[in-house]
Amino acid sequence: MANQILNYGVTVGVLPFNVCQNVSDAYHKETQTHHPAIKPSELPKLIADFQNSNRDFLTKVLFKWQLLSMVRPAEAVSIEWSEIDFDKNLWFIPAEKMKKTRKGQFPHTVPLSTQMLKILESLRPITGVNKFVFPHYSQPNKSMSKETITNALRKTGYQGIQDSHGLRSIARTYLEDQAVDFRAAESCLAHRIGNETSQAYNRAEYIELRRPLMQLWGDYCESCGMDLSF
């Protein structure tokens, strides 16, 4: 409404320009779909329930990986060994694997927490010969399905309570409760903030700012009973 009024003012000559013309671009927020998610304080029970379930080994590890990494389901299952830089402790997700937005697709870099590194080191002798870190059981040249964790959560009794995508919400709520830098926290979830210029700057600037946040979240998950001794 305010934008329309200001545009009218420019049209009739009352105003020289519309000061709000680019505000929507600067503060663009992708349309959000709400997924069921528990509170961070309820995470110990979720982790215990999943670890004690009869889900198979690789599904249980994928659950931990997705929870720790804060990425979307499709990004979590499609991780390839070639995308990991063990020297810099970074995971480089190519643009074509990321969520499509109205402005396109953009690559995402994930700083690896010590918990994530433990998972990768434990899996390397098991799936390291494959392209994917989480290969499909019957078709190892493909990755596991992005629906794997949502289906497993449903079978574990969490239908309508927690789904795979909602794991990101638990992490985001936890970081918000810790009063961390807002932009760094949003960047952990690959949420786009600001216009194209600031977003390009953010991608480079916030990698190092995100490292302690990823570690903070990893430490919390481990304190909630996440078993990394497999």
mmCIF file of N, CA and C in Angstrom, residues 72-176:
data_model
loop_
_atom_site.group_PDB
_atom_site.id
_atom_site.type_symbol
_atom_site.label_atom_id
_atom_site.label_comp_id
_atom_site.label_asym_id
_atom_site.label_seq_id
_atom_site.Cartn_x
_atom_site.Cartn_y
_atom_site.Cartn_z
ATOM 1 N N ARG A 72 18.921 -28.893 3.475
ATOM 2 C CA ARG A 72 17.634 -29.467 3.096
ATOM 3 C C ARG A 72 17.806 -30.963 2.796
ATOM 4 N N PRO A 73 16.713 -31.725 2.851
ATOM 5 C CA PRO A 73 16.793 -33.175 2.637
ATOM 6 C C PRO A 73 17.499 -33.580 1.346
ATOM 7 N N ALA A 74 17.141 -32.941 0.231
ATOM 8 C CA ALA A 74 17.740 -33.305 -1.056
ATOM 9 C C ALA A 74 19.236 -33.038 -1.083
ATOM 10 N N GLU A 75 19.656 -31.985 -0.402
ATOM 11 C CA GLU A 75 21.075 -31.640 -0.349
ATOM 12 C C GLU A 75 21.841 -32.622 0.537
ATOM 13 N N ALA A 76 21.195 -33.047 1.618
ATOM 14 C CA ALA A 76 21.847 -33.965 2.561
ATOM 15 C C ALA A 76 22.124 -35.322 1.923
ATOM 16 N N VAL A 77 21.131 -35.885 1.247
ATOM 17 C CA VAL A 77 21.302 -37.235 0.689
ATOM 18 C C VAL A 77 22.212 -37.260 -0.532
ATOM 19 N N SER A 78 22.331 -36.137 -1.221
ATOM 20 C CA SER A 78 23.089 -36.127 -2.479
ATOM 21 C C SER A 78 24.554 -35.735 -2.303
ATOM 22 N N ILE A 79 25.028 -35.627 -1.073
ATOM 23 C CA ILE A 79 26.424 -35.269 -0.841
ATOM 24 C C ILE A 79 27.361 -36.287 -1.489
ATOM 25 N N GLU A 80 28.374 -35.783 -2.185
ATOM 26 C CA GLU A 80 29.372 -36.629 -2.835
ATOM 27 C C GLU A 80 30.720 -36.460 -2.137
ATOM 28 N N TRP A 81 31.503 -37.509 -2.143
ATOM 29 C CA TRP A 81 32.819 -37.447 -1.508
ATOM 30 C C TRP A 81 33.692 -36.376 -2.143
ATOM 31 N N SER A 82 33.514 -36.134 -3.429
ATOM 32 C CA SER A 82 34.329 -35.141 -4.137
ATOM 33 C C SER A 82 34.010 -33.711 -3.711
ATOM 34 N N GLU A 83 32.890 -33.514 -3.017
ATOM 35 C CA GLU A 83 32.494 -32.168 -2.586
ATOM 36 C C GLU A 83 33.115 -31.771 -1.243
ATOM 37 N N ILE A 84 33.799 -32.710 -0.605
ATOM 38 C CA ILE A 84 34.376 -32.462 0.720
ATOM 39 C C ILE A 84 35.843 -32.052 0.606
ATOM 40 N N ASP A 85 36.189 -30.952 1.263
ATOM 41 C CA ASP A 85 37.581 -30.522 1.372
ATOM 42 C C ASP A 85 38.021 -30.794 2.809
ATOM 43 N N PHE A 86 38.738 -31.896 3.004
ATOM 44 C CA PHE A 86 39.149 -32.282 4.351
ATOM 45 C C PHE A 86 40.278 -31.403 4.882
ATOM 46 N N ASP A 87 40.987 -30.717 4.008
ATOM 47 C CA ASP A 87 42.051 -29.813 4.449
ATOM 48 C C ASP A 87 41.478 -28.541 5.068
ATOM 49 N N LYS A 88 40.400 -28.037 4.452
ATOM 50 C CA LYS A 88 39.774 -26.808 4.939
ATOM 51 C C LYS A 88 38.532 -27.083 5.782
ATOM 52 N N ASN A 89 38.150 -28.362 5.888
ATOM 53 C CA ASN A 89 36.944 -28.748 6.630
ATOM 54 C C ASN A 89 35.708 -28.016 6.109
ATOM 55 N N LEU A 90 35.503 -28.150 4.803
ATOM 56 C CA LEU A 90 34.375 -27.500 4.144
ATOM 57 C C LEU A 90 33.670 -28.483 3.213
ATOM 58 N N TRP A 91 32.378 -28.286 3.063
ATOM 59 C CA TRP A 91 31.564 -29.045 2.114
ATOM 60 C C TRP A 91 31.028 -28.051 1.094
ATOM 61 N N PHE A 92 31.390 -28.238 -0.167
ATOM 62 C CA PHE A 92 30.966 -27.341 -1.240
ATOM 63 C C PHE A 92 29.783 -27.959 -1.985
ATOM 64 N N ILE A 93 28.613 -27.373 -1.825
ATOM 65 C CA ILE A 93 27.414 -27.858 -2.515
ATOM 66 C C ILE A 93 27.233 -27.044 -3.790
ATOM 67 N N PRO A 94 27.274 -27.672 -4.966
ATOM 68 C CA PRO A 94 27.131 -26.921 -6.217
ATOM 69 C C PRO A 94 25.740 -26.322 -6.371
ATOM 70 N N ALA A 95 25.656 -25.272 -7.167
ATOM 71 C CA ALA A 95 24.407 -24.524 -7.322
ATOM 72 C C ALA A 95 23.252 -25.397 -7.792
ATOM 73 N N GLU A 96 23.543 -26.341 -8.698
ATOM 74 C CA GLU A 96 22.458 -27.148 -9.266
ATOM 75 C C GLU A 96 21.793 -28.066 -8.252
ATOM 76 N N LYS A 97 22.408 -28.258 -7.102
ATOM 77 C CA LYS A 97 21.805 -29.087 -6.054
ATOM 78 C C LYS A 97 20.989 -28.268 -5.053
ATOM 79 N N MET A 98 21.124 -26.957 -5.121
ATOM 80 C CA MET A 98 20.448 -26.101 -4.159
ATOM 81 C C MET A 98 19.016 -25.792 -4.585
ATOM 82 N N LYS A 99 18.237 -25.304 -3.640
ATOM 83 C CA LYS A 99 16.837 -24.967 -3.893
ATOM 84 C C LYS A 99 16.726 -23.877 -4.951
ATOM 85 N N LYS A 100 15.796 -24.052 -5.881
ATOM 86 C CA LYS A 100 15.554 -23.036 -6.899
ATOM 87 C C LYS A 100 14.735 -21.894 -6.303
ATOM 88 N N THR A 101 15.173 -20.666 -6.555
ATOM 89 C CA THR A 101 14.431 -19.487 -6.117
ATOM 90 C C THR A 101 14.094 -18.660 -7.347
ATOM 91 N N ARG A 102 13.344 -17.606 -7.153
ATOM 92 C CA ARG A 102 12.966 -16.772 -8.300
ATOM 93 C C ARG A 102 14.172 -16.036 -8.877
ATOM 94 N N LYS A 103 15.272 -16.009 -8.128
ATOM 95 C CA LYS A 103 16.490 -15.349 -8.604
ATOM 96 C C LYS A 103 17.540 -16.354 -9.074
ATOM 97 N N GLY A 104 17.176 -17.632 -9.081
ATOM 98 C CA GLY A 104 18.108 -18.639 -9.554
ATOM 99 C C GLY A 104 18.591 -19.571 -8.464
ATOM 100 N N GLN A 105 19.657 -20.298 -8.776
ATOM 101 C CA GLN A 105 20.268 -21.223 -7.823
ATOM 102 C C GLN A 105 21.697 -20.778 -7.541
ATOM 103 N N PHE A 106 22.125 -20.955 -6.298
ATOM 104 C CA PHE A 106 23.444 -20.486 -5.897
ATOM 105 C C PHE A 106 24.147 -21.560 -5.069
ATOM 106 N N PRO A 107 25.472 -21.683 -5.204
ATOM 107 C CA PRO A 107 26.206 -22.690 -4.426
ATOM 108 C C PRO A 107 26.188 -22.357 -2.943
ATOM 109 N N HIS A 108 26.435 -23.356 -2.135
ATOM 110 C CA HIS A 108 26.435 -23.167 -0.681
ATOM 111 C C HIS A 108 27.628 -23.911 -0.094
ATOM 112 N N THR A 109 28.328 -23.270 0.816
ATOM 113 C CA THR A 109 29.481 -23.877 1.472
ATOM 114 C C THR A 109 29.160 -24.112 2.939
ATOM 115 N N VAL A 110 29.378 -25.328 3.404
ATOM 116 C CA VAL A 110 29.056 -25.698 4.783
ATOM 117 C C VAL A 110 30.340 -25.957 5.571
ATOM 118 N N PRO A 111 30.640 -25.150 6.584
ATOM 119 C CA PRO A 111 31.777 -25.456 7.462
ATOM 120 C C PRO A 111 31.469 -26.726 8.251
ATOM 121 N N LEU A 112 32.427 -27.629 8.341
ATOM 122 C CA LEU A 112 32.198 -28.916 8.991
ATOM 123 C C LEU A 112 32.556 -28.861 10.468
ATOM 124 N N SER A 113 31.598 -29.200 11.305
ATOM 125 C CA SER A 113 31.853 -29.289 12.745
ATOM 126 C C SER A 113 32.645 -30.564 13.027
ATOM 127 N N THR A 114 33.178 -30.684 14.218
ATOM 128 C CA THR A 114 33.919 -31.902 14.570
ATOM 129 C C THR A 114 33.012 -33.126 14.516
ATOM 130 N N GLN A 115 31.741 -32.936 14.837
ATOM 131 C CA GLN A 115 30.784 -34.051 14.788
ATOM 132 C C GLN A 115 30.559 -34.512 13.344
ATOM 133 N N MET A 116 30.463 -33.565 12.419
ATOM 134 C CA MET A 116 30.282 -33.910 11.009
ATOM 135 C C MET A 116 31.520 -34.615 10.468
ATOM 136 N N LEU A 117 32.682 -34.164 10.885
ATOM 137 C CA LEU A 117 33.929 -34.797 10.452
ATOM 138 C C LEU A 117 34.029 -36.231 10.971
ATOM 139 N N LYS A 118 33.559 -36.457 12.196
ATOM 140 C CA LYS A 118 33.559 -37.814 12.752
ATOM 141 C C LYS A 118 32.696 -38.743 11.905
ATOM 142 N N ILE A 119 31.549 -38.239 11.472
ATOM 143 C CA ILE A 119 30.659 -39.043 10.635
ATOM 144 C C ILE A 119 31.343 -39.389 9.314
ATOM 145 N N LEU A 120 31.942 -38.396 8.683
ATOM 146 C CA LEU A 120 32.599 -38.631 7.400
ATOM 147 C C LEU A 120 33.765 -39.606 7.535
ATOM 148 N N GLU A 121 34.560 -39.447 8.570
ATOM 149 C CA GLU A 121 35.699 -40.343 8.775
ATOM 150 C C GLU A 121 35.239 -41.770 9.055
ATOM 151 N N SER A 122 34.110 -41.903 9.745
ATOM 152 C CA SER A 122 33.581 -43.239 10.046
ATOM 153 C C SER A 122 32.985 -43.900 8.810
ATOM 154 N N LEU A 123 32.404 -43.088 7.919
ATOM 155 C CA LEU A 123 31.770 -43.633 6.723
ATOM 156 C C LEU A 123 32.750 -43.893 5.587
ATOM 157 N N ARG A 124 33.890 -43.215 5.614
ATOM 158 C CA ARG A 124 34.826 -43.326 4.490
ATOM 159 C C ARG A 124 35.229 -44.772 4.191
ATOM 160 N N PRO A 125 35.519 -45.606 5.206
ATOM 161 C CA PRO A 125 35.856 -47.008 4.901
ATOM 162 C C PRO A 125 34.663 -47.816 4.392
ATOM 163 N N ILE A 126 33.451 -47.304 4.634
ATOM 164 C CA ILE A 126 32.235 -48.046 4.283
ATOM 165 C C ILE A 126 31.699 -47.648 2.914
ATOM 166 N N THR A 127 31.585 -46.342 2.667
ATOM 167 C CA THR A 127 31.002 -45.876 1.400
ATOM 168 C C THR A 127 31.987 -45.058 0.567
ATOM 169 N N GLY A 128 33.236 -44.976 1.020
ATOM 170 C CA GLY A 128 34.214 -44.141 0.328
ATOM 171 C C GLY A 128 34.506 -44.545 -1.103
ATOM 172 N N VAL A 129 34.224 -45.791 -1.461
ATOM 173 C CA VAL A 129 34.460 -46.246 -2.840
ATOM 174 C C VAL A 129 33.332 -45.802 -3.762
ATOM 175 N N ASN A 130 32.241 -45.324 -3.178
ATOM 176 C CA ASN A 130 31.095 -44.880 -3.959
ATOM 177 C C ASN A 130 31.194 -43.393 -4.284
ATOM 178 N N LYS A 131 30.396 -42.956 -5.226
ATOM 179 C CA LYS A 131 30.306 -41.535 -5.561
ATOM 180 C C LYS A 131 29.650 -40.767 -4.430
ATOM 181 N N PHE A 132 28.569 -41.340 -3.903
ATOM 182 C CA PHE A 132 27.793 -40.666 -2.866
ATOM 183 C C PHE A 132 28.184 -41.152 -1.469
ATOM 184 N N VAL A 133 28.147 -40.235 -0.531
ATOM 185 C CA VAL A 133 28.415 -40.581 0.867
ATOM 186 C C VAL A 133 27.317 -41.489 1.397
ATOM 187 N N PHE A 134 26.066 -41.235 0.929
ATOM 188 C CA PHE A 134 24.913 -42.043 1.337
ATOM 189 C C PHE A 134 24.309 -42.707 0.100
ATOM 190 N N PRO A 135 24.946 -43.766 -0.403
ATOM 191 C CA PRO A 135 24.462 -44.421 -1.617
ATOM 192 C C PRO A 135 23.186 -45.222 -1.381
ATOM 193 N N HIS A 136 22.403 -45.339 -2.438
ATOM 194 C CA HIS A 136 21.196 -46.166 -2.406
ATOM 195 C C HIS A 136 21.617 -47.629 -2.249
ATOM 196 N N TYR A 137 20.873 -48.385 -1.460
ATOM 197 C CA TYR A 137 21.258 -49.772 -1.163
ATOM 198 C C TYR A 137 21.289 -50.663 -2.403
ATOM 199 N N SER A 138 20.256 -50.586 -3.216
ATOM 200 C CA SER A 138 20.183 -51.470 -4.382
ATOM 201 C C SER A 138 20.785 -50.851 -5.640
ATOM 202 N N GLN A 139 20.956 -49.531 -5.637
ATOM 203 C CA GLN A 139 21.552 -48.829 -6.777
ATOM 204 C C GLN A 139 22.644 -47.890 -6.262
ATOM 205 N N PRO A 140 23.813 -48.420 -5.934
ATOM 206 C CA PRO A 140 24.872 -47.633 -5.302
ATOM 207 C C PRO A 140 25.405 -46.471 -6.132
ATOM 208 N N ASN A 141 25.064 -46.445 -7.430
ATOM 209 C CA ASN A 141 25.478 -45.317 -8.263
ATOM 210 C C ASN A 141 24.552 -44.120 -8.075
ATOM 211 N N LYS A 142 23.495 -44.312 -7.269
ATOM 212 C CA LYS A 142 22.561 -43.237 -6.941
ATOM 213 C C LYS A 142 22.597 -42.995 -5.432
ATOM 214 N N SER A 143 22.052 -41.853 -5.024
ATOM 215 C CA SER A 143 22.001 -41.554 -3.589
ATOM 216 C C SER A 143 20.704 -42.078 -2.985
ATOM 217 N N MET A 144 20.642 -42.089 -1.676
ATOM 218 C CA MET A 144 19.401 -42.441 -0.992
ATOM 219 C C MET A 144 18.331 -41.408 -1.340
ATOM 220 N N SER A 145 17.082 -41.733 -1.117
ATOM 221 C CA SER A 145 15.973 -40.838 -1.439
ATOM 222 C C SER A 145 15.899 -39.677 -0.455
ATOM 223 N N LYS A 146 15.485 -38.518 -0.943
ATOM 224 C CA LYS A 146 15.327 -37.358 -0.067
ATOM 225 C C LYS A 146 14.179 -37.543 0.921
ATOM 226 N N GLU A 147 13.334 -38.541 0.680
ATOM 227 C CA GLU A 147 12.214 -38.831 1.578
ATOM 228 C C GLU A 147 12.599 -39.835 2.666
ATOM 229 N N THR A 148 13.835 -40.303 2.651
ATOM 230 C CA THR A 148 14.264 -41.353 3.576
ATOM 231 C C THR A 148 14.014 -40.995 5.032
ATOM 232 N N ILE A 149 14.435 -39.802 5.444
ATOM 233 C CA ILE A 149 14.326 -39.437 6.857
ATOM 234 C C ILE A 149 12.893 -39.112 7.249
ATOM 235 N N THR A 150 12.145 -38.452 6.370
ATOM 236 C CA THR A 150 10.738 -38.185 6.683
ATOM 237 C C THR A 150 9.982 -39.495 6.877
ATOM 238 N N ASN A 151 10.215 -40.468 5.997
ATOM 239 C CA ASN A 151 9.562 -41.775 6.132
ATOM 240 C C ASN A 151 10.004 -42.484 7.409
ATOM 241 N N ALA A 152 11.288 -42.380 7.728
ATOM 242 C CA ALA A 152 11.804 -43.025 8.936
ATOM 243 C C ALA A 152 11.235 -42.379 10.193
ATOM 244 N N LEU A 153 11.104 -41.059 10.182
ATOM 245 C CA LEU A 153 10.513 -40.360 11.329
ATOM 246 C C LEU A 153 9.054 -40.761 11.513
ATOM 247 N N ARG A 154 8.354 -40.912 10.401
ATOM 248 C CA ARG A 154 6.948 -41.334 10.475
ATOM 249 C C ARG A 154 6.847 -42.721 11.105
ATOM 250 N N LYS A 155 7.728 -43.624 10.698
ATOM 251 C CA LYS A 155 7.714 -44.987 11.236
ATOM 252 C C LYS A 155 8.184 -45.039 12.686
ATOM 253 N N THR A 156 8.871 -43.981 13.123
ATOM 254 C CA THR A 156 9.357 -43.922 14.502
ATOM 255 C C THR A 156 8.347 -43.235 15.416
ATOM 256 N N GLY A 157 7.199 -42.843 14.844
ATOM 257 C CA GLY A 157 6.135 -42.251 15.651
ATOM 258 C C GLY A 157 6.070 -40.744 15.638
ATOM 259 N N TYR A 158 6.719 -40.110 14.648
ATOM 260 C CA TYR A 158 6.773 -38.647 14.620
ATOM 261 C C TYR A 158 5.965 -38.024 13.487
ATOM 262 N N GLN A 159 5.028 -38.762 12.920
ATOM 263 C CA GLN A 159 4.204 -38.195 11.860
ATOM 264 C C GLN A 159 3.417 -37.001 12.397
ATOM 265 N N GLY A 160 3.506 -35.877 11.704
ATOM 266 C CA GLY A 160 2.819 -34.661 12.127
ATOM 267 C C GLY A 160 3.512 -33.934 13.268
ATOM 268 N N ILE A 161 4.587 -34.510 13.781
ATOM 269 C CA ILE A 161 5.343 -33.911 14.892
ATOM 270 C C ILE A 161 6.694 -33.384 14.406
ATOM 271 N N GLN A 162 7.351 -34.177 13.573
ATOM 272 C CA GLN A 162 8.668 -33.807 13.058
ATOM 273 C C GLN A 162 8.871 -34.440 11.694
ATOM 274 N N ASP A 163 9.262 -33.637 10.708
ATOM 275 C CA ASP A 163 9.640 -34.213 9.425
ATOM 276 C C ASP A 163 11.087 -33.846 9.114
ATOM 277 N N SER A 164 11.570 -34.356 8.011
ATOM 278 C CA SER A 164 12.976 -34.192 7.658
ATOM 279 C C SER A 164 13.370 -32.729 7.490
ATOM 280 N N HIS A 165 12.588 -31.991 6.735
ATOM 281 C CA HIS A 165 12.892 -30.580 6.492
ATOM 282 C C HIS A 165 12.826 -29.771 7.780
ATOM 283 N N GLY A 166 11.958 -30.177 8.692
ATOM 284 C CA GLY A 166 11.799 -29.464 9.956
ATOM 285 C C GLY A 166 12.995 -29.565 10.879
ATOM 286 N N LEU A 167 13.936 -30.453 10.578
ATOM 287 C CA LEU A 167 15.158 -30.536 11.383
ATOM 288 C C LEU A 167 15.915 -29.213 11.332
ATOM 289 N N ARG A 168 15.801 -28.522 10.202
ATOM 290 C CA ARG A 168 16.438 -27.213 10.059
ATOM 291 C C ARG A 168 15.834 -26.202 11.032
ATOM 292 N N SER A 169 14.539 -26.326 11.259
ATOM 293 C CA SER A 169 13.852 -25.403 12.165
ATOM 294 C C SER A 169 14.343 -25.556 13.599
ATOM 295 N N ILE A 170 14.637 -26.791 13.999
ATOM 296 C CA ILE A 170 15.163 -27.016 15.350
ATOM 297 C C ILE A 170 16.484 -26.273 15.508
ATOM 298 N N ALA A 171 17.355 -26.418 14.512
ATOM 299 C CA ALA A 171 18.662 -25.757 14.557
ATOM 300 C C ALA A 171 18.510 -24.245 14.567
ATOM 301 N N ARG A 172 17.627 -23.737 13.711
ATOM 302 C CA ARG A 172 17.447 -22.276 13.625
ATOM 303 C C ARG A 172 16.911 -21.727 14.937
ATOM 304 N N THR A 173 15.974 -22.417 15.558
ATOM 305 C CA THR A 173 15.422 -21.973 16.839
ATOM 306 C C THR A 173 16.491 -21.993 17.918
ATOM 307 N N TYR A 174 17.313 -23.035 17.913
ATOM 308 C CA TYR A 174 18.389 -23.122 18.908
ATOM 309 C C TYR A 174 19.358 -21.954 18.767
ATOM 310 N N LEU A 175 19.777 -21.657 17.547
ATOM 311 C CA LEU A 175 20.705 -20.547 17.324
ATOM 312 C C LEU A 175 20.080 -19.218 17.717
ATOM 313 N N GLU A 176 18.807 -19.063 17.421
ATOM 314 C CA GLU A 176 18.099 -17.837 17.807
ATOM 315 C C GLU A 176 18.081 -17.695 19.325
#
